[in-house]
Structures are given as C-alpha cells and as structure tokens.
C-alpha positions as MATLAB code, in Angstrom:
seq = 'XXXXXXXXXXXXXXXXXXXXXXXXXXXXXXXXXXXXXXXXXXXXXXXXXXXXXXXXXXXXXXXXXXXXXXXXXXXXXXXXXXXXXXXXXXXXXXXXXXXXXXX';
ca = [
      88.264   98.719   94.214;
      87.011   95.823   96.417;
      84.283   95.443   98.867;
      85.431   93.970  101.591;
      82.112   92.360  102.587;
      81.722   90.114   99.673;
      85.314   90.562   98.362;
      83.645   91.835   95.021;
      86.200   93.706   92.447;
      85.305   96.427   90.370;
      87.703   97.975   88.262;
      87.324  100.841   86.079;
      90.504  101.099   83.568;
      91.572  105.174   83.613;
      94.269  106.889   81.857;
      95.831  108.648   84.835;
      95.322  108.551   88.606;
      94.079  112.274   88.668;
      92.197  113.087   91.274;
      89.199  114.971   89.168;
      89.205  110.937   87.443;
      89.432  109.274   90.439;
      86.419  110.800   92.317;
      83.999  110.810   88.966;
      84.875  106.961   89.135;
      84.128  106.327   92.499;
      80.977  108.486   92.457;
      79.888  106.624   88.680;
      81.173  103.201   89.128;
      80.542  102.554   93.283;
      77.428  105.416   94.151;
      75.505  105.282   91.207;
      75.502  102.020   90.230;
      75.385  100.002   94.028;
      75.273  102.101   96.503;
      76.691  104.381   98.958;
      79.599  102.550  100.722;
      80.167  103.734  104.733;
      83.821  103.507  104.659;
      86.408  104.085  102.040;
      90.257  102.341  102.247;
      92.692  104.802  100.419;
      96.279  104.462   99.922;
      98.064  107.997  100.114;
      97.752  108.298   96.667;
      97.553  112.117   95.772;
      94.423  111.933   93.811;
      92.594  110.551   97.437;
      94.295  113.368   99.560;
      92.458  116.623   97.098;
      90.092  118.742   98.010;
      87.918  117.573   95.809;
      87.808  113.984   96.612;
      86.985  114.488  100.040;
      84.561  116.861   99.507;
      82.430  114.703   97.635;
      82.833  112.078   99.673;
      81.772  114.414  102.464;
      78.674  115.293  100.538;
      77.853  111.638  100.517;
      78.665  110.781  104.362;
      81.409  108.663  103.263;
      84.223  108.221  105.520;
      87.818  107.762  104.185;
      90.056  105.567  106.124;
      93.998  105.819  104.709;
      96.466  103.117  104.679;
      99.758  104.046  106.135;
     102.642  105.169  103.628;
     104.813  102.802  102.052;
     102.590   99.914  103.480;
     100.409   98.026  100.725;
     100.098   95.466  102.982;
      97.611   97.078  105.585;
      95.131   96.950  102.395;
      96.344   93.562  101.203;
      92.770   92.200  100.053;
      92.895   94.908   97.232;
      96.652   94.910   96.816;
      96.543   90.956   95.985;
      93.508   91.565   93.548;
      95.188   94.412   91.862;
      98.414   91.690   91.502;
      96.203   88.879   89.849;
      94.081   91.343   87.636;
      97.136   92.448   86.542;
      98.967   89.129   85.943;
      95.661   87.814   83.924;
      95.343   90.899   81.832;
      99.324   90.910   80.959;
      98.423   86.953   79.808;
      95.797   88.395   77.223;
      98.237   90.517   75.531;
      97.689   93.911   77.787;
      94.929   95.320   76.610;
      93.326   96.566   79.661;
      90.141   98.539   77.943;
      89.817   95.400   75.699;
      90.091   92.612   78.282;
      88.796   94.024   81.140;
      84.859   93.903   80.913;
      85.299   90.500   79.990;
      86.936   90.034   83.547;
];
C-alpha cells in the first residue's frame, strides 16, 4: 500500500489475497497504527469488491476509489513500488516474511 502524499510504502506480507485478510490488514496495518486514510485506490481485485471490505471501510468513512480493469497503470505509483519491492526481495533469496521488515 502507498500513501500517495508522502509516497510512503507499507507492506504487510499475507498468504492469500482473501478478502477477510485483506480488510484485517488494512484496518491493523493503515487505521490502527496511522490513521484513518480519506480515500482508498483499489484494483478490482476480488478481495476489495466483498461485502465485507466495504463495509468496514464504510464504518470508517473511507471512500474506495477502483482502478479500471486490466489497467495497472492508472495506479502506477503503487504498481512501480510493488515491481522494485519485488525485484529487491527476489535479490535476498525470496524470503518475503524474512526480508521484508528489514525493508
């Protein structure tokens, strides 16, 4: 996730883009720990599109802005951090849990 803002990164490693894992990182990684962001950027990922997610961003007064399909460019800030996160933690063997505190 990046904030546009200050172009900070955090990312969270997580097993499987499930929707119930998705939202309990947003809400424990970004709410908890900063604060309450005004806007969301979602792909069209399935676990953004549940029931669930959007409820609790509801609950917050979060609004969630979605990119358009098959587009990764129209959230190109994240897209190009996801790319060199990835590329450095490939270059320290791949162990994402391992590596990526130290990030």
């Amino acid at each position: 996730m990046t904030e546009h803002a200050t172009l900070w990164v955090n990312a969270v490693p997580i097993a499987a883009q499930r929707a119930k894992t998705v939202t309990e990182v947003v809400i424990r990684h970004i709410v908890a720990c900063h604060r309450i962001p005004k806007i969301i950027l979602t792909d069209q990922g399935p676990c953004f599109k549940s029931d669930d997610f959007r409820a609790r961003l509801k609950r917050f007064g979060i609004k969630r802005i979605r990119t358009t399909q098959y587009h990764p460019q129209a959230n190109g800030l994240t897209e190009r951090n996801n790319r060199t996160l990835k590329e450095w933690l490939a270059s320290k063997g791949g162990n994402w849990e391992k590596e990526l505190p130290s990030v």
